[in-house]
Amino acid sequence: MLYKSLIFFFFVLTQFPLSAQDYKLLKDISYVEKSDSDLYKQERCKLDLYLPENKSDFATIIWFHGGGLEEGAKYVPLELQGKGVAVIAVNYRLSPKVKGPAYIEDAAAAVAWAFNHISQYGGDPAKIYVSGHSAGGYLALMVGLNKAYLKSYGIDANNIKGLAPISAQTNTHYTIKKERGQSMEIPIIDQYAPLSFARKDAPPILLITGDPKLEIPARFEENAHLAAVLLSLKHPQTELFQLQGFDHGAVYAPGCLLLLKWIAALEKK
């Protein structure tokens, strides 16, 4: 495990020069069966595909938006645009219209869609990274660590090239506790906690949080706990970054740039 505390952390955008490659954005692609009778699922379970043109075998980042599993909408982060990778921005069903694990199941369906379809657009299914901010990072971890969700689609979660949650909960999510009427302050670690599924053979993991003084309470500590558990299990590729000076909302932007640097390093191996 590698832990780094970065004081006044920033990246100069010229470290990641804009590609001369042209890009296109395909919007509102459904990732569920058209025959599904759930109207809310048909409305929400859509993705946008941002991809380079006239290029093949590129890496793909699946990006889940934040919003506490209760709000938010798909978007392609500006920091990930024009960087030589594809981005799949995903919508998923939200609480209280649905309750857990519906949104986790949606996240798994979106990841399965990527594995099954990205090659049709020129991407390499062996280069799929799963990321997201806040609740989106939580979904990334749940899908990547609890193998049961992707197994239902015939996909081994270990085939994900990397998991890179930004300011994610690693305990059971607040909203799931809220749905149950449980305390929002006291942590719970159960079947809806990524921590419960930490394992030695998980894909490479990049954990990013903001400044502990500015973040959501205990957010860094939750991620540090997951990193410590992975270390104890001898997971070989865990990195933990604390980006000082950034709060919960602002950390995703430098986090995306750190994600790109991490992907570039993995792609060289």
mmCIF file of C-alpha atoms in Angstrom:
data_model
loop_
_atom_site.group_PDB
_atom_site.id
_atom_site.type_symbol
_atom_site.label_atom_id
_atom_site.label_comp_id
_atom_site.label_asym_id
_atom_site.label_seq_id
_atom_site.Cartn_x
_atom_site.Cartn_y
_atom_site.Cartn_z
ATOM 1 C CA MET A 1 0.000 0.000 0.000
ATOM 2 C CA LEU A 2 1.201 3.504 -0.781
ATOM 3 C CA TYR A 3 -0.154 6.403 1.285
ATOM 4 C CA LYS A 4 0.549 9.976 0.306
ATOM 5 C CA SER A 5 -0.522 13.230 1.922
ATOM 6 C CA LEU A 6 -0.324 16.029 -0.613
ATOM 7 C CA ILE A 7 -0.204 19.553 0.800
ATOM 8 C CA PHE A 8 -1.653 22.271 -1.452
ATOM 9 C CA PHE A 9 -2.028 19.545 -4.046
ATOM 10 C CA PHE A 10 -2.498 20.668 -7.646
ATOM 11 C CA PHE A 11 -1.770 19.524 -11.152
ATOM 12 C CA VAL A 12 -0.782 21.799 -14.004
ATOM 13 C CA LEU A 13 -3.059 20.936 -16.902
ATOM 14 C CA THR A 14 -0.125 20.922 -19.285
ATOM 15 C CA GLN A 15 0.967 17.685 -17.630
ATOM 16 C CA PHE A 16 -1.934 16.158 -19.498
ATOM 17 C CA PRO A 17 -1.935 17.955 -22.863
ATOM 18 C CA LEU A 18 -5.112 17.959 -24.869
ATOM 19 C CA SER A 19 -5.068 15.264 -27.507
ATOM 20 C CA ALA A 20 -5.256 16.243 -31.149
ATOM 21 C CA GLN A 21 -7.701 13.366 -31.415
ATOM 22 C CA ASP A 22 -11.312 14.194 -32.258
ATOM 23 C CA TYR A 23 -14.011 13.064 -29.854
ATOM 24 C CA LYS A 24 -17.698 12.391 -30.075
ATOM 25 C CA LEU A 25 -20.427 12.147 -27.448
ATOM 26 C CA LEU A 26 -23.206 9.600 -27.760
ATOM 27 C CA LYS A 27 -26.002 10.418 -25.355
ATOM 28 C CA ASP A 28 -28.694 8.490 -23.511
ATOM 29 C CA ILE A 29 -27.762 4.936 -24.425
ATOM 30 C CA SER A 30 -29.913 2.499 -22.454
ATOM 31 C CA TYR A 31 -27.982 -0.167 -20.578
ATOM 32 C CA VAL A 32 -31.028 -2.225 -19.566
ATOM 33 C CA GLU A 33 -33.259 -4.462 -21.619
ATOM 34 C CA LYS A 34 -35.925 -2.632 -23.613
ATOM 35 C CA SER A 35 -38.371 -5.297 -22.489
ATOM 36 C CA ASP A 36 -38.009 -4.275 -18.823
ATOM 37 C CA SER A 37 -41.397 -2.994 -17.661
ATOM 38 C CA ASP A 38 -39.965 -0.751 -14.900
ATOM 39 C CA LEU A 39 -40.592 2.755 -16.258
ATOM 40 C CA TYR A 40 -38.278 4.416 -13.749
ATOM 41 C CA LYS A 41 -35.492 2.049 -14.737
ATOM 42 C CA GLN A 42 -36.089 2.835 -18.407
ATOM 43 C CA GLU A 43 -35.912 6.553 -17.586
ATOM 44 C CA ARG A 44 -32.796 6.532 -15.411
ATOM 45 C CA CYS A 45 -30.680 3.625 -16.610
ATOM 46 C CA LYS A 46 -28.944 5.454 -19.420
ATOM 47 C CA LEU A 47 -25.363 6.426 -20.117
ATOM 48 C CA ASP A 48 -23.405 8.886 -22.218
ATOM 49 C CA LEU A 49 -20.396 7.618 -24.130
ATOM 50 C CA TYR A 50 -17.569 10.092 -24.751
ATOM 51 C CA LEU A 51 -14.953 8.505 -26.965
ATOM 52 C CA PRO A 52 -12.029 9.289 -29.255
ATOM 53 C CA GLU A 53 -12.616 8.877 -32.973
ATOM 54 C CA ASN A 54 -10.317 7.043 -35.359
ATOM 55 C CA LYS A 55 -8.530 5.355 -32.481
ATOM 56 C CA SER A 56 -8.600 1.779 -31.247
ATOM 57 C CA ASP A 57 -7.783 -0.183 -28.104
ATOM 58 C CA PHE A 58 -8.232 2.859 -25.887
ATOM 59 C CA ALA A 59 -8.863 2.699 -22.138
ATOM 60 C CA THR A 60 -12.310 3.515 -20.749
ATOM 61 C CA ILE A 61 -13.270 5.186 -17.481
ATOM 62 C CA ILE A 62 -16.750 4.420 -16.165
ATOM 63 C CA TRP A 63 -17.807 7.471 -14.151
ATOM 64 C CA PHE A 64 -20.611 7.389 -11.575
ATOM 65 C CA HIS A 65 -21.888 10.784 -10.422
ATOM 66 C CA GLY A 66 -22.292 11.748 -6.771
ATOM 67 C CA GLY A 67 -25.322 13.024 -4.908
ATOM 68 C CA GLY A 68 -25.731 10.743 -1.928
ATOM 69 C CA LEU A 69 -27.641 8.127 -3.979
ATOM 70 C CA GLU A 70 -30.555 10.594 -3.794
ATOM 71 C CA GLU A 71 -29.815 13.139 -6.518
ATOM 72 C CA GLY A 72 -27.451 14.020 -9.350
ATOM 73 C CA ALA A 73 -27.109 13.276 -13.043
ATOM 74 C CA LYS A 74 -24.539 11.868 -15.432
ATOM 75 C CA TYR A 75 -21.760 14.105 -16.737
ATOM 76 C CA VAL A 76 -18.315 13.720 -18.242
ATOM 77 C CA PRO A 77 -15.824 15.530 -15.965
ATOM 78 C CA LEU A 78 -14.018 18.319 -17.776
ATOM 79 C CA GLU A 79 -10.717 17.039 -16.388
ATOM 80 C CA LEU A 80 -11.190 13.713 -18.224
ATOM 81 C CA GLN A 81 -12.037 15.222 -21.604
ATOM 82 C CA GLY A 82 -9.557 15.162 -24.469
ATOM 83 C CA LYS A 83 -7.110 12.939 -22.613
ATOM 84 C CA GLY A 84 -7.009 9.936 -24.938
ATOM 85 C CA VAL A 85 -9.472 7.810 -22.989
ATOM 86 C CA ALA A 86 -13.175 7.112 -23.341
ATOM 87 C CA VAL A 87 -15.555 8.066 -20.536
ATOM 88 C CA ILE A 88 -18.870 6.384 -19.823
ATOM 89 C CA ALA A 89 -21.019 8.683 -17.683
ATOM 90 C CA VAL A 90 -23.819 6.781 -15.971
ATOM 91 C CA ASN A 91 -27.231 7.586 -14.557
ATOM 92 C CA TYR A 92 -28.745 5.167 -12.052
ATOM 93 C CA ARG A 93 -31.942 4.960 -10.035
ATOM 94 C CA LEU A 94 -32.128 7.095 -6.914
ATOM 95 C CA SER A 95 -33.496 6.823 -3.393
ATOM 96 C CA PRO A 96 -36.232 7.194 -2.180
ATOM 97 C CA LYS A 97 -37.869 5.987 -5.415
ATOM 98 C CA VAL A 98 -35.829 2.821 -4.992
ATOM 99 C CA LYS A 99 -33.965 1.349 -2.058
ATOM 100 C CA GLY A 100 -30.680 -0.471 -1.847
ATOM 101 C CA PRO A 101 -29.353 -2.468 -3.553
ATOM 102 C CA ALA A 102 -31.203 -1.201 -6.666
ATOM 103 C CA TYR A 103 -28.644 1.523 -7.443
ATOM 104 C CA ILE A 104 -25.765 -0.920 -6.951
ATOM 105 C CA GLU A 105 -27.458 -3.336 -9.334
ATOM 106 C CA ASP A 106 -27.777 -0.503 -11.853
ATOM 107 C CA ALA A 107 -24.077 0.274 -11.501
ATOM 108 C CA ALA A 108 -23.252 -3.368 -12.169
ATOM 109 C CA ALA A 109 -25.494 -3.370 -15.251
ATOM 110 C CA ALA A 110 -23.669 -0.305 -16.591
ATOM 111 C CA VAL A 111 -20.255 -1.905 -16.027
ATOM 112 C CA ALA A 112 -21.485 -5.085 -17.723
ATOM 113 C CA TRP A 113 -22.659 -2.973 -20.669
ATOM 114 C CA ALA A 114 -19.146 -1.574 -20.999
ATOM 115 C CA PHE A 115 -17.541 -5.006 -21.001
ATOM 116 C CA ASN A 116 -20.005 -6.271 -23.583
ATOM 117 C CA HIS A 117 -20.081 -3.251 -25.913
ATOM 118 C CA ILE A 118 -16.987 -1.042 -25.664
ATOM 119 C CA SER A 119 -15.119 -3.065 -28.296
ATOM 120 C CA GLN A 120 -17.839 -2.119 -30.806
ATOM 121 C CA TYR A 121 -16.699 1.498 -30.402
ATOM 122 C CA GLY A 122 -12.986 0.718 -30.606
ATOM 123 C CA GLY A 123 -12.237 0.363 -26.907
ATOM 124 C CA ASP A 124 -10.353 -2.461 -25.224
ATOM 125 C CA PRO A 125 -12.503 -4.363 -22.667
ATOM 126 C CA ALA A 126 -9.297 -5.294 -20.869
ATOM 127 C CA LYS A 127 -8.732 -1.587 -20.098
ATOM 128 C CA ILE A 128 -11.876 -0.675 -18.168
ATOM 129 C CA TYR A 129 -11.508 1.494 -15.064
ATOM 130 C CA VAL A 130 -14.379 2.190 -12.671
ATOM 131 C CA SER A 131 -14.490 5.500 -10.829
ATOM 132 C CA GLY A 132 -16.818 8.152 -9.470
ATOM 133 C CA HIS A 133 -17.162 10.862 -6.876
ATOM 134 C CA SER A 134 -18.755 10.438 -3.433
ATOM 135 C CA ALA A 135 -21.795 8.154 -3.876
ATOM 136 C CA GLY A 136 -20.415 7.334 -7.307
ATOM 137 C CA GLY A 137 -17.169 6.199 -5.740
ATOM 138 C CA TYR A 138 -19.151 4.043 -3.321
ATOM 139 C CA LEU A 139 -20.883 2.361 -6.278
ATOM 140 C CA ALA A 140 -17.536 1.793 -7.977
ATOM 141 C CA LEU A 141 -16.199 0.022 -4.893
ATOM 142 C CA MET A 142 -19.315 -2.075 -4.331
ATOM 143 C CA VAL A 143 -19.346 -3.332 -7.920
ATOM 144 C CA GLY A 144 -15.607 -3.932 -7.970
ATOM 145 C CA LEU A 145 -15.217 -5.615 -4.580
ATOM 146 C CA ASN A 146 -18.445 -7.609 -4.167
ATOM 147 C CA LYS A 147 -18.058 -10.003 -7.078
ATOM 148 C CA ALA A 148 -21.688 -11.154 -6.870
ATOM 149 C CA TYR A 149 -23.054 -8.074 -8.659
ATOM 150 C CA LEU A 150 -21.082 -8.581 -11.874
ATOM 151 C CA LYS A 151 -21.202 -12.359 -11.609
ATOM 152 C CA SER A 152 -24.934 -12.142 -12.314
ATOM 153 C CA TYR A 153 -23.909 -10.871 -15.789
ATOM 154 C CA GLY A 154 -21.270 -13.538 -16.277
ATOM 155 C CA ILE A 155 -18.436 -11.086 -15.651
ATOM 156 C CA ASP A 156 -15.541 -11.511 -13.232
ATOM 157 C CA ALA A 157 -14.997 -8.266 -11.302
ATOM 158 C CA ASN A 158 -11.282 -9.057 -11.310
ATOM 159 C CA ASN A 159 -11.289 -8.195 -15.018
ATOM 160 C CA ILE A 160 -11.778 -4.529 -14.133
ATOM 161 C CA LYS A 161 -8.392 -2.905 -14.792
ATOM 162 C CA GLY A 162 -8.652 -0.595 -11.774
ATOM 163 C CA LEU A 163 -10.977 0.921 -9.163
ATOM 164 C CA ALA A 164 -10.531 4.611 -8.390
ATOM 165 C CA PRO A 165 -13.188 6.028 -6.038
ATOM 166 C CA ILE A 166 -12.920 9.696 -5.102
ATOM 167 C CA SER A 167 -14.155 10.521 -1.584
ATOM 168 C CA ALA A 168 -16.236 7.358 -1.339
ATOM 169 C CA GLN A 169 -17.774 5.772 1.712
ATOM 170 C CA THR A 170 -16.238 2.407 2.484
ATOM 171 C CA ASN A 171 -18.662 1.652 5.319
ATOM 172 C CA THR A 172 -22.354 1.086 4.647
ATOM 173 C CA HIS A 173 -23.638 4.166 2.840
ATOM 174 C CA TYR A 174 -25.505 6.865 4.767
ATOM 175 C CA THR A 175 -28.523 6.629 2.474
ATOM 176 C CA ILE A 176 -28.903 2.902 3.002
ATOM 177 C CA LYS A 177 -28.862 3.525 6.755
ATOM 178 C CA LYS A 178 -31.384 6.318 6.261
ATOM 179 C CA GLU A 179 -33.669 3.949 4.349
ATOM 180 C CA ARG A 180 -33.540 1.599 7.332
ATOM 181 C CA GLY A 181 -34.079 4.302 9.927
ATOM 182 C CA GLN A 182 -30.607 3.761 11.396
ATOM 183 C CA SER A 183 -28.230 6.309 12.899
ATOM 184 C CA MET A 184 -26.370 8.455 10.402
ATOM 185 C CA GLU A 185 -23.518 9.048 12.863
ATOM 186 C CA ILE A 186 -22.692 5.508 13.976
ATOM 187 C CA PRO A 187 -20.865 3.509 11.285
ATOM 188 C CA ILE A 188 -22.160 0.145 10.133
ATOM 189 C CA ILE A 189 -20.219 -2.445 8.173
ATOM 190 C CA ASP A 190 -22.505 -5.043 6.611
ATOM 191 C CA GLN A 191 -23.353 -6.452 3.174
ATOM 192 C CA TYR A 192 -23.604 -2.909 1.806
ATOM 193 C CA ALA A 193 -20.128 -1.866 2.931
ATOM 194 C CA PRO A 194 -17.243 -2.144 0.459
ATOM 195 C CA LEU A 195 -15.042 -2.949 3.463
ATOM 196 C CA SER A 196 -16.893 -6.236 3.886
ATOM 197 C CA PHE A 197 -15.577 -7.409 0.518
ATOM 198 C CA ALA A 198 -11.937 -6.362 0.676
ATOM 199 C CA ARG A 199 -9.840 -9.104 -0.861
ATOM 200 C CA LYS A 200 -6.284 -9.826 -1.872
ATOM 201 C CA ASP A 201 -7.125 -10.475 -5.519
ATOM 202 C CA ALA A 202 -9.120 -7.296 -6.154
ATOM 203 C CA PRO A 203 -8.123 -5.072 -9.089
ATOM 204 C CA PRO A 204 -5.611 -2.266 -8.440
ATOM 205 C CA ILE A 205 -7.222 0.346 -6.190
ATOM 206 C CA LEU A 206 -6.666 4.096 -5.997
ATOM 207 C CA LEU A 207 -8.339 5.733 -2.985
ATOM 208 C CA ILE A 208 -8.577 9.534 -3.000
ATOM 209 C CA THR A 209 -10.056 11.846 -0.371
ATOM 210 C CA GLY A 210 -9.881 15.518 0.472
ATOM 211 C CA ASP A 211 -8.482 17.277 3.511
ATOM 212 C CA PRO A 212 -9.667 15.624 6.768
ATOM 213 C CA LYS A 213 -10.356 19.114 8.178
ATOM 214 C CA LEU A 214 -12.606 19.970 5.219
ATOM 215 C CA GLU A 215 -14.039 16.606 4.202
ATOM 216 C CA ILE A 216 -17.224 14.901 5.380
ATOM 217 C CA PRO A 217 -16.488 13.635 8.909
ATOM 218 C CA ALA A 218 -14.395 10.435 8.955
ATOM 219 C CA ARG A 219 -14.284 10.182 5.153
ATOM 220 C CA PHE A 220 -10.503 9.999 5.043
ATOM 221 C CA GLU A 221 -10.487 7.593 7.978
ATOM 222 C CA GLU A 222 -12.938 5.264 6.209
ATOM 223 C CA ASN A 223 -10.671 5.132 3.179
ATOM 224 C CA ALA A 224 -7.606 4.670 5.354
ATOM 225 C CA HIS A 225 -9.400 1.778 7.058
ATOM 226 C CA LEU A 226 -10.061 0.070 3.734
ATOM 227 C CA ALA A 227 -6.455 0.649 2.690
ATOM 228 C CA ALA A 228 -5.216 -0.869 5.978
ATOM 229 C CA VAL A 229 -7.450 -3.918 5.566
ATOM 230 C CA LEU A 230 -6.260 -4.410 1.984
ATOM 231 C CA LEU A 231 -2.678 -4.120 3.192
ATOM 232 C CA SER A 232 -3.292 -6.763 5.856
ATOM 233 C CA LEU A 233 -4.713 -9.038 3.143
ATOM 234 C CA LYS A 234 -1.574 -8.411 1.065
ATOM 235 C CA HIS A 235 -3.425 -6.735 -1.783
ATOM 236 C CA PRO A 236 -0.467 -5.700 -3.944
ATOM 237 C CA GLN A 237 -1.702 -2.488 -5.559
ATOM 238 C CA THR A 238 -3.472 -0.135 -3.152
ATOM 239 C CA GLU A 239 -2.688 3.563 -3.133
ATOM 240 C CA LEU A 240 -4.240 6.116 -0.766
ATOM 241 C CA PHE A 241 -4.067 9.866 -1.347
ATOM 242 C CA GLN A 242 -5.187 12.651 0.967
ATOM 243 C CA LEU A 243 -5.452 15.902 -0.978
ATOM 244 C CA GLN A 244 -4.996 18.657 1.573
ATOM 245 C CA GLY A 245 -6.737 21.942 0.927
ATOM 246 C CA PHE A 246 -9.700 20.376 -0.909
ATOM 247 C CA ASP A 247 -13.140 19.790 0.577
ATOM 248 C CA HIS A 248 -15.567 17.028 -0.332
ATOM 249 C CA GLY A 249 -17.066 18.805 -3.318
ATOM 250 C CA ALA A 250 -13.855 20.234 -4.769
ATOM 251 C CA VAL A 251 -11.659 17.142 -4.460
ATOM 252 C CA TYR A 252 -13.063 15.405 -7.525
ATOM 253 C CA ALA A 253 -11.324 17.778 -9.979
ATOM 254 C CA PRO A 254 -7.714 17.174 -8.862
ATOM 255 C CA GLY A 255 -8.775 13.598 -8.147
ATOM 256 C CA CYS A 256 -9.587 13.127 -11.826
ATOM 257 C CA LEU A 257 -6.136 14.353 -12.826
ATOM 258 C CA LEU A 258 -4.536 11.999 -10.334
ATOM 259 C CA LEU A 259 -6.704 9.222 -11.796
ATOM 260 C CA LEU A 260 -5.347 9.946 -15.286
ATOM 261 C CA LYS A 261 -1.772 9.797 -14.058
ATOM 262 C CA TRP A 262 -2.486 6.494 -12.278
ATOM 263 C CA ILE A 263 -4.071 5.007 -15.412
ATOM 264 C CA ALA A 264 -1.100 6.081 -17.530
ATOM 265 C CA ALA A 265 1.242 4.278 -15.138
ATOM 266 C CA LEU A 266 -0.852 1.095 -15.185
ATOM 267 C CA GLU A 267 -1.090 1.120 -18.965
ATOM 268 C CA LYS A 268 2.709 1.136 -19.210
ATOM 269 C CA LYS A 269 2.996 -2.112 -17.230
#
